[in-house]
Structure formats: C-alpha cells, structure tokens
PDB file of C-alpha atoms in Angstrom:
ATOM      1  CA  UNK A  16      13.243 -15.238 -22.782  1.00 45.00           C
ATOM      2  CA  UNK A  17      13.165 -11.567 -21.850  1.00 44.00           C
ATOM      3  CA  UNK A  18      11.251 -10.645 -18.701  1.00 49.00           C
ATOM      4  CA  UNK A  19       8.670  -7.901 -18.947  1.00 51.00           C
ATOM      5  CA  UNK A  20       8.758  -5.682 -15.896  1.00 53.00           C
ATOM      6  CA  UNK A  21       6.028  -3.368 -14.721  1.00 56.00           C
ATOM      7  CA  UNK A  22       6.312  -0.184 -12.673  1.00 58.00           C
ATOM      8  CA  UNK A  23       4.726  -2.067  -9.778  1.00 54.00           C
ATOM      9  CA  UNK A  24       7.459  -4.744  -9.989  1.00 55.00           C
ATOM     10  CA  UNK A  25      10.140  -2.061  -9.893  1.00 56.00           C
ATOM     11  CA  UNK A  26       8.518  -0.369  -6.907  1.00 56.00           C
ATOM     12  CA  UNK A  27       8.271  -3.681  -5.053  1.00 51.00           C
ATOM     13  CA  UNK A  28      11.882  -4.491  -5.929  1.00 53.00           C
ATOM     14  CA  UNK A  29      13.093  -1.204  -4.459  1.00 52.00           C
ATOM     15  CA  UNK A  30      10.878  -1.497  -1.400  1.00 53.00           C
ATOM     16  CA  UNK A  31      11.825  -5.081  -0.583  1.00 52.00           C
ATOM     17  CA  UNK A  32      15.385  -5.083  -1.960  1.00 49.00           C
ATOM     18  CA  UNK A  33      14.717  -7.509  -4.831  1.00 45.00           C
ATOM     19  CA  UNK A  34      17.598  -7.958  -7.209  1.00 41.00           C
ATOM     20  CA  UNK A  35      20.369  -7.343  -4.687  1.00 40.00           C
ATOM     21  CA  UNK A  36      22.906 -10.014  -3.859  1.00 33.00           C
ATOM     22  CA  UNK A  37      21.447 -12.713  -1.645  1.00 35.00           C
ATOM     23  CA  UNK A  38      23.494 -11.856   1.402  1.00 35.00           C
ATOM     24  CA  UNK A  39      22.110  -8.309   1.341  1.00 32.00           C
ATOM     25  CA  UNK A  40      18.608  -9.407   0.409  1.00 39.00           C
ATOM     26  CA  UNK A  41      17.358 -10.700   3.726  1.00 41.00           C
ATOM     27  CA  UNK A  42      15.490  -8.293   5.945  1.00 46.00           C
ATOM     28  CA  UNK A  43      14.671  -9.353   9.425  1.00 52.00           C
ATOM     29  CA  UNK A  44      11.189  -8.311  10.401  1.00 71.00           C
ATOM     30  CA  UNK A  45       9.809  -7.926   6.869  1.00 81.00           C
ATOM     31  CA  UNK A  46       6.246  -6.650   6.691  1.00 87.00           C
ATOM     32  CA  UNK A  47       4.756  -9.837   5.231  1.00 86.00           C
ATOM     33  CA  UNK A  48       1.200  -8.575   5.549  1.00 83.00           C
ATOM     34  CA  UNK A  49       1.918  -5.494   3.450  1.00 86.00           C
ATOM     35  CA  UNK A  50       3.872  -7.453   0.865  1.00 84.00           C
ATOM     36  CA  UNK A  51       1.209 -10.170   0.537  1.00 77.00           C
ATOM     37  CA  UNK A  52      -1.450  -7.489   0.079  1.00 79.00           C
ATOM     38  CA  UNK A  53       0.549  -6.068  -2.833  1.00 83.00           C
ATOM     39  CA  UNK A  54       1.652  -9.275  -4.581  1.00 85.00           C
ATOM     40  CA  UNK A  55       1.280 -12.959  -3.780  1.00 82.00           C
ATOM     41  CA  UNK A  56       3.978 -13.764  -6.318  1.00 88.00           C
ATOM     42  CA  UNK A  57       6.501 -11.343  -4.839  1.00 88.00           C
ATOM     43  CA  UNK A  58       5.699 -12.704  -1.370  1.00 82.00           C
ATOM     44  CA  UNK A  59       6.557 -16.209  -2.585  1.00 85.00           C
ATOM     45  CA  UNK A  60       9.813 -14.879  -4.073  1.00 89.00           C
ATOM     46  CA  UNK A  61      10.767 -13.288  -0.757  1.00 89.00           C
ATOM     47  CA  UNK A  62       9.892 -16.492   1.120  1.00 87.00           C
ATOM     48  CA  UNK A  63      12.177 -18.417  -1.235  1.00 89.00           C
ATOM     49  CA  UNK A  64      14.972 -15.919  -0.630  1.00 91.00           C
ATOM     50  CA  UNK A  65      14.518 -16.148   3.134  1.00 87.00           C
ATOM     51  CA  UNK A  66      14.770 -19.944   2.886  1.00 89.00           C
ATOM     52  CA  UNK A  67      17.872 -19.763   0.707  1.00 91.00           C
ATOM     53  CA  UNK A  68      19.427 -17.367   3.214  1.00 89.00           C
ATOM     54  CA  UNK A  69      18.587 -19.713   6.070  1.00 90.00           C
ATOM     55  CA  UNK A  70      16.087 -17.277   7.641  1.00 89.00           C
ATOM     56  CA  UNK A  71      13.581 -19.995   8.484  1.00 90.00           C
ATOM     57  CA  UNK A  72      11.638 -17.921  11.008  1.00 90.00           C
ATOM     58  CA  UNK A  73      11.136 -15.183   8.423  1.00 89.00           C
ATOM     59  CA  UNK A  74      10.160 -17.757   5.793  1.00 86.00           C
ATOM     60  CA  UNK A  75       7.657 -19.331   8.180  1.00 88.00           C
ATOM     61  CA  UNK A  76       6.122 -15.929   8.941  1.00 88.00           C
ATOM     62  CA  UNK A  77       5.911 -15.236   5.207  1.00 87.00           C
ATOM     63  CA  UNK A  78       4.263 -18.585   4.462  1.00 86.00           C
ATOM     64  CA  UNK A  79       1.681 -18.059   7.204  1.00 87.00           C
ATOM     65  CA  UNK A  80       0.794 -14.596   5.915  1.00 86.00           C
ATOM     66  CA  UNK A  81       0.664 -15.789   2.307  1.00 83.00           C
ATOM     67  CA  UNK A  82      -1.751 -18.587   3.277  1.00 83.00           C
ATOM     68  CA  UNK A  83      -3.973 -16.078   5.085  1.00 85.00           C
ATOM     69  CA  UNK A  84      -3.854 -13.668   2.128  1.00 81.00           C
ATOM     70  CA  UNK A  85      -4.783 -16.412  -0.333  1.00 83.00           C
ATOM     71  CA  UNK A  86      -7.656 -17.453   1.927  1.00 79.00           C
ATOM     72  CA  UNK A  87      -8.951 -13.887   2.028  1.00 85.00           C
ATOM     73  CA  UNK A  88      -8.693 -13.685  -1.746  1.00 87.00           C
ATOM     74  CA  UNK A  89     -10.664 -16.897  -2.234  1.00 91.00           C
ATOM     75  CA  UNK A  90     -13.308 -15.730   0.242  1.00 92.00           C
ATOM     76  CA  UNK A  91     -13.691 -12.445  -1.704  1.00 94.00           C
ATOM     77  CA  UNK A  92     -14.086 -14.447  -4.924  1.00 94.00           C
ATOM     78  CA  UNK A  93     -16.753 -16.609  -3.280  1.00 96.00           C
ATOM     79  CA  UNK A  94     -18.615 -13.547  -2.013  1.00 97.00           C
ATOM     80  CA  UNK A  95     -18.470 -11.945  -5.453  1.00 97.00           C
ATOM     81  CA  UNK A  96     -20.019 -15.006  -7.111  1.00 97.00           C
ATOM     82  CA  UNK A  97     -22.737 -15.286  -4.461  1.00 98.00           C
ATOM     83  CA  UNK A  98     -23.646 -11.618  -4.967  1.00 98.00           C
ATOM     84  CA  UNK A  99     -23.672 -12.121  -8.750  1.00 97.00           C
ATOM     85  CA  UNK A 100     -25.923 -15.182  -8.397  1.00 98.00           C
ATOM     86  CA  UNK A 101     -28.317 -13.486  -5.985  1.00 98.00           C
ATOM     87  CA  UNK A 102     -28.544 -10.345  -8.128  1.00 97.00           C
ATOM     88  CA  UNK A 103     -29.568 -12.363 -11.171  1.00 96.00           C
ATOM     89  CA  UNK A 104     -32.180 -14.248  -9.166  1.00 97.00           C
ATOM     90  CA  UNK A 105     -33.545 -10.964  -7.796  1.00 97.00           C
ATOM     91  CA  UNK A 106     -33.811  -9.624 -11.346  1.00 96.00           C
ATOM     92  CA  UNK A 107     -35.440 -12.912 -12.425  1.00 96.00           C
ATOM     93  CA  UNK A 108     -38.071 -12.585  -9.695  1.00 96.00           C
ATOM     94  CA  UNK A 109     -38.600  -8.836 -10.145  1.00 96.00           C
ATOM     95  CA  UNK A 110     -38.769  -8.638 -13.935  1.00 95.00           C
ATOM     96  CA  UNK A 111     -40.355 -11.841 -15.272  1.00 94.00           C
ATOM     97  CA  UNK A 112     -41.082 -10.180 -18.625  1.00 94.00           C
ATOM     98  CA  UNK A 113     -37.364  -9.458 -19.177  1.00 93.00           C
ATOM     99  CA  UNK A 114     -36.067 -12.979 -18.474  1.00 94.00           C
ATOM    100  CA  UNK A 115     -33.512 -14.184 -20.968  1.00 92.00           C
ATOM    101  CA  UNK A 116     -31.211 -17.066 -21.754  1.00 94.00           C
ATOM    102  CA  UNK A 117     -28.386 -14.783 -20.627  1.00 92.00           C
ATOM    103  CA  UNK A 118     -29.849 -14.592 -17.128  1.00 92.00           C
ATOM    104  CA  UNK A 119     -30.265 -18.374 -17.044  1.00 95.00           C
ATOM    105  CA  UNK A 120     -26.652 -18.807 -18.174  1.00 96.00           C
ATOM    106  CA  UNK A 121     -25.411 -16.342 -15.542  1.00 95.00           C
ATOM    107  CA  UNK A 122     -27.284 -18.132 -12.762  1.00 97.00           C
ATOM    108  CA  UNK A 123     -25.848 -21.525 -13.661  1.00 97.00           C
ATOM    109  CA  UNK A 124     -22.401 -20.094 -14.358  1.00 97.00           C
ATOM    110  CA  UNK A 125     -22.272 -18.453 -10.925  1.00 97.00           C
ATOM    111  CA  UNK A 126     -23.363 -21.717  -9.288  1.00 98.00           C
ATOM    112  CA  UNK A 127     -20.559 -23.556 -11.102  1.00 97.00           C
ATOM    113  CA  UNK A 128     -18.000 -20.915 -10.079  1.00 96.00           C
ATOM    114  CA  UNK A 129     -19.105 -21.218  -6.449  1.00 97.00           C
ATOM    115  CA  UNK A 130     -18.757 -25.013  -6.604  1.00 96.00           C
ATOM    116  CA  UNK A 131     -15.296 -24.629  -8.183  1.00 96.00           C
ATOM    117  CA  UNK A 132     -14.167 -22.193  -5.483  1.00 94.00           C
ATOM    118  CA  UNK A 133     -15.417 -24.547  -2.777  1.00 94.00           C
ATOM    119  CA  UNK A 134     -13.641 -27.450  -4.490  1.00 93.00           C
ATOM    120  CA  UNK A 135     -10.352 -25.563  -4.542  1.00 90.00           C
ATOM    121  CA  UNK A 136     -10.768 -24.186  -1.010  1.00 89.00           C
ATOM    122  CA  UNK A 137     -12.542 -26.818   1.096  1.00 89.00           C
ATOM    123  CA  UNK A 138     -12.551 -24.469   4.100  1.00 89.00           C
ATOM    124  CA  UNK A 139     -15.153 -22.338   2.269  1.00 92.00           C
ATOM    125  CA  UNK A 140     -18.051 -24.537   3.313  1.00 94.00           C
ATOM    126  CA  UNK A 141     -21.777 -23.955   3.056  1.00 96.00           C
ATOM    127  CA  UNK A 142     -21.595 -22.715   6.656  1.00 96.00           C
ATOM    128  CA  UNK A 143     -19.221 -19.961   5.489  1.00 95.00           C
ATOM    129  CA  UNK A 144     -21.770 -19.043   2.820  1.00 97.00           C
ATOM    130  CA  UNK A 145     -24.536 -18.955   5.427  1.00 97.00           C
ATOM    131  CA  UNK A 146     -22.372 -16.645   7.594  1.00 96.00           C
ATOM    132  CA  UNK A 147     -21.996 -14.150   4.734  1.00 96.00           C
ATOM    133  CA  UNK A 148     -25.564 -14.602   3.408  1.00 98.00           C
ATOM    134  CA  UNK A 149     -27.199 -11.432   4.790  1.00 97.00           C
ATOM    135  CA  UNK A 150     -24.358  -9.167   3.703  1.00 97.00           C
ATOM    136  CA  UNK A 151     -24.292 -10.710   0.222  1.00 98.00           C
ATOM    137  CA  UNK A 152     -28.059 -10.327  -0.066  1.00 98.00           C
ATOM    138  CA  UNK A 153     -27.924  -6.620   0.842  1.00 97.00           C
ATOM    139  CA  UNK A 154     -25.225  -6.017  -1.776  1.00 98.00           C
ATOM    140  CA  UNK A 155     -27.096  -8.110  -4.374  1.00 98.00           C
ATOM    141  CA  UNK A 156     -30.344  -6.187  -3.849  1.00 98.00           C
ATOM    142  CA  UNK A 157     -28.487  -2.896  -4.290  1.00 97.00           C
ATOM    143  CA  UNK A 158     -26.745  -4.141  -7.452  1.00 96.00           C
ATOM    144  CA  UNK A 159     -29.908  -5.624  -8.956  1.00 96.00           C
ATOM    145  CA  UNK A 160     -31.902  -2.466  -8.288  1.00 96.00           C
ATOM    146  CA  UNK A 161     -29.170  -0.404  -9.916  1.00 96.00           C
ATOM    147  CA  UNK A 162     -29.074  -2.633 -12.980  1.00 94.00           C
ATOM    148  CA  UNK A 163     -32.884  -2.717 -13.273  1.00 93.00           C
ATOM    149  CA  UNK A 164     -33.204   0.986 -12.468  1.00 95.00           C
ATOM    150  CA  UNK A 165     -36.116   0.171 -10.193  1.00 95.00           C
ATOM    151  CA  UNK A 166     -36.870  -0.925  -6.656  1.00 95.00           C
ATOM    152  CA  UNK A 167     -37.216  -4.659  -6.046  1.00 94.00           C
ATOM    153  CA  UNK A 168     -39.868  -6.272  -3.905  1.00 93.00           C
ATOM    154  CA  UNK A 169     -37.412  -9.075  -3.064  1.00 95.00           C
ATOM    155  CA  UNK A 170     -36.186  -8.761   0.505  1.00 95.00           C
ATOM    156  CA  UNK A 171     -35.044 -12.325   1.113  1.00 97.00           C
ATOM    157  CA  UNK A 172     -33.854 -15.371  -0.765  1.00 97.00           C
ATOM    158  CA  UNK A 173     -33.837 -18.937   0.511  1.00 97.00           C
ATOM    159  CA  UNK A 174     -31.052 -21.463   0.068  1.00 97.00           C
ATOM    160  CA  UNK A 175     -33.355 -23.285  -2.359  1.00 97.00           C
ATOM    161  CA  UNK A 176     -33.945 -20.071  -4.372  1.00 97.00           C
ATOM    162  CA  UNK A 177     -30.218 -19.587  -4.773  1.00 98.00           C
ATOM    163  CA  UNK A 178     -28.790 -23.083  -5.041  1.00 97.00           C
ATOM    164  CA  UNK A 179     -31.556 -25.573  -5.827  1.00 97.00           C
ATOM    165  CA  UNK A 180     -34.273 -23.892  -7.936  1.00 96.00           C
ATOM    166  CA  UNK A 181     -34.264 -24.748 -11.639  1.00 96.00           C
ATOM    167  CA  UNK A 182     -34.305 -21.564 -13.726  1.00 95.00           C
ATOM    168  CA  UNK A 183     -35.449 -21.934 -17.309  1.00 94.00           C
ATOM    169  CA  UNK A 184     -37.433 -19.990 -19.847  1.00 90.00           C
ATOM    170  CA  UNK A 185     -40.900 -21.307 -20.577  1.00 81.00           C
TER     171      UNK A 185
END
C-alpha cells in the first residue's frame, strides 16, 4: 500500500528528523510539547523511536506530554459539546415559536456526545463540567444570539435545564 504524505508530514519529518536511520534519529531534549501540539500521531512515532533507540527518559517525557495533550484535546471536545448544548437550549427558551425537531435532535445528540466523552475520559467528571460552566454559558449565549440575530433574555441555565429537562415539541 502506498503512503499518502501531506506537506505537514514532510515539514514534521524535516523538523524532527523522521525518516533518517535510527541511530541518527534520536534527539536528546526533544520539544515534546511542541510536537504533541502539532501531531499526536507523530509524537507516538517519535516515542516509539526513542524506545527502540533505548532513550527511555526521552520516551517517558514524550508519553507524559502526549497524555497531557490528549487530555487537553478531550477537554476541548467536552467544552465544545457543552457550548453546543447550551446554545440550543438558549434558542429553545428564547424563540419558542421557532422550535423544531432539529433543535430537539441537537439537544439530545449533544447530551449523548458529552456522555460518550465522559465514558472515554473518566477524569472529565461532572465537577469538571461545573468548573467550566460559567465560561461555557458566556460562549453559548454569544453563539445563540449570533445565530438568532437577536439578544436573549437567558442569563443562566441550571444543571436540570441542560442535562435533565425533557425537550419535545408539543
């Protein structure tokens, strides 16, 4: 099977010496944070190479940074779904005459995505959600108002509004 390579892959290869013989491939003091911000996959490849070269300290540093980067990524995904969910509820409360099955589907879909994220990343507990609640609400109000092209009277949402309330068309 032929590998498809992107410009980003080539840039990463040059920057982190991918593709060179193994003995020349190890770099002591690699910037794991920068690499993990650019590509989780390429970080894993470099960790594997460090292990194969016997650079266990480098591999350990790479694994730790990759775990942190993946955690940040999952937390961003959780925040995005919470904002999406809150925005739809704000629109639901602000524009009752425009309610649709699409809004209902989006509300339940976002709830399911949040549950899935929490299932895959047990560290993202309800307490984590409560810690990011106010920031998510501010972003959701801004997004909902932009989508509705009007100001919303909603200034707060309860846990029940977001996670327990049954939303259905009557």
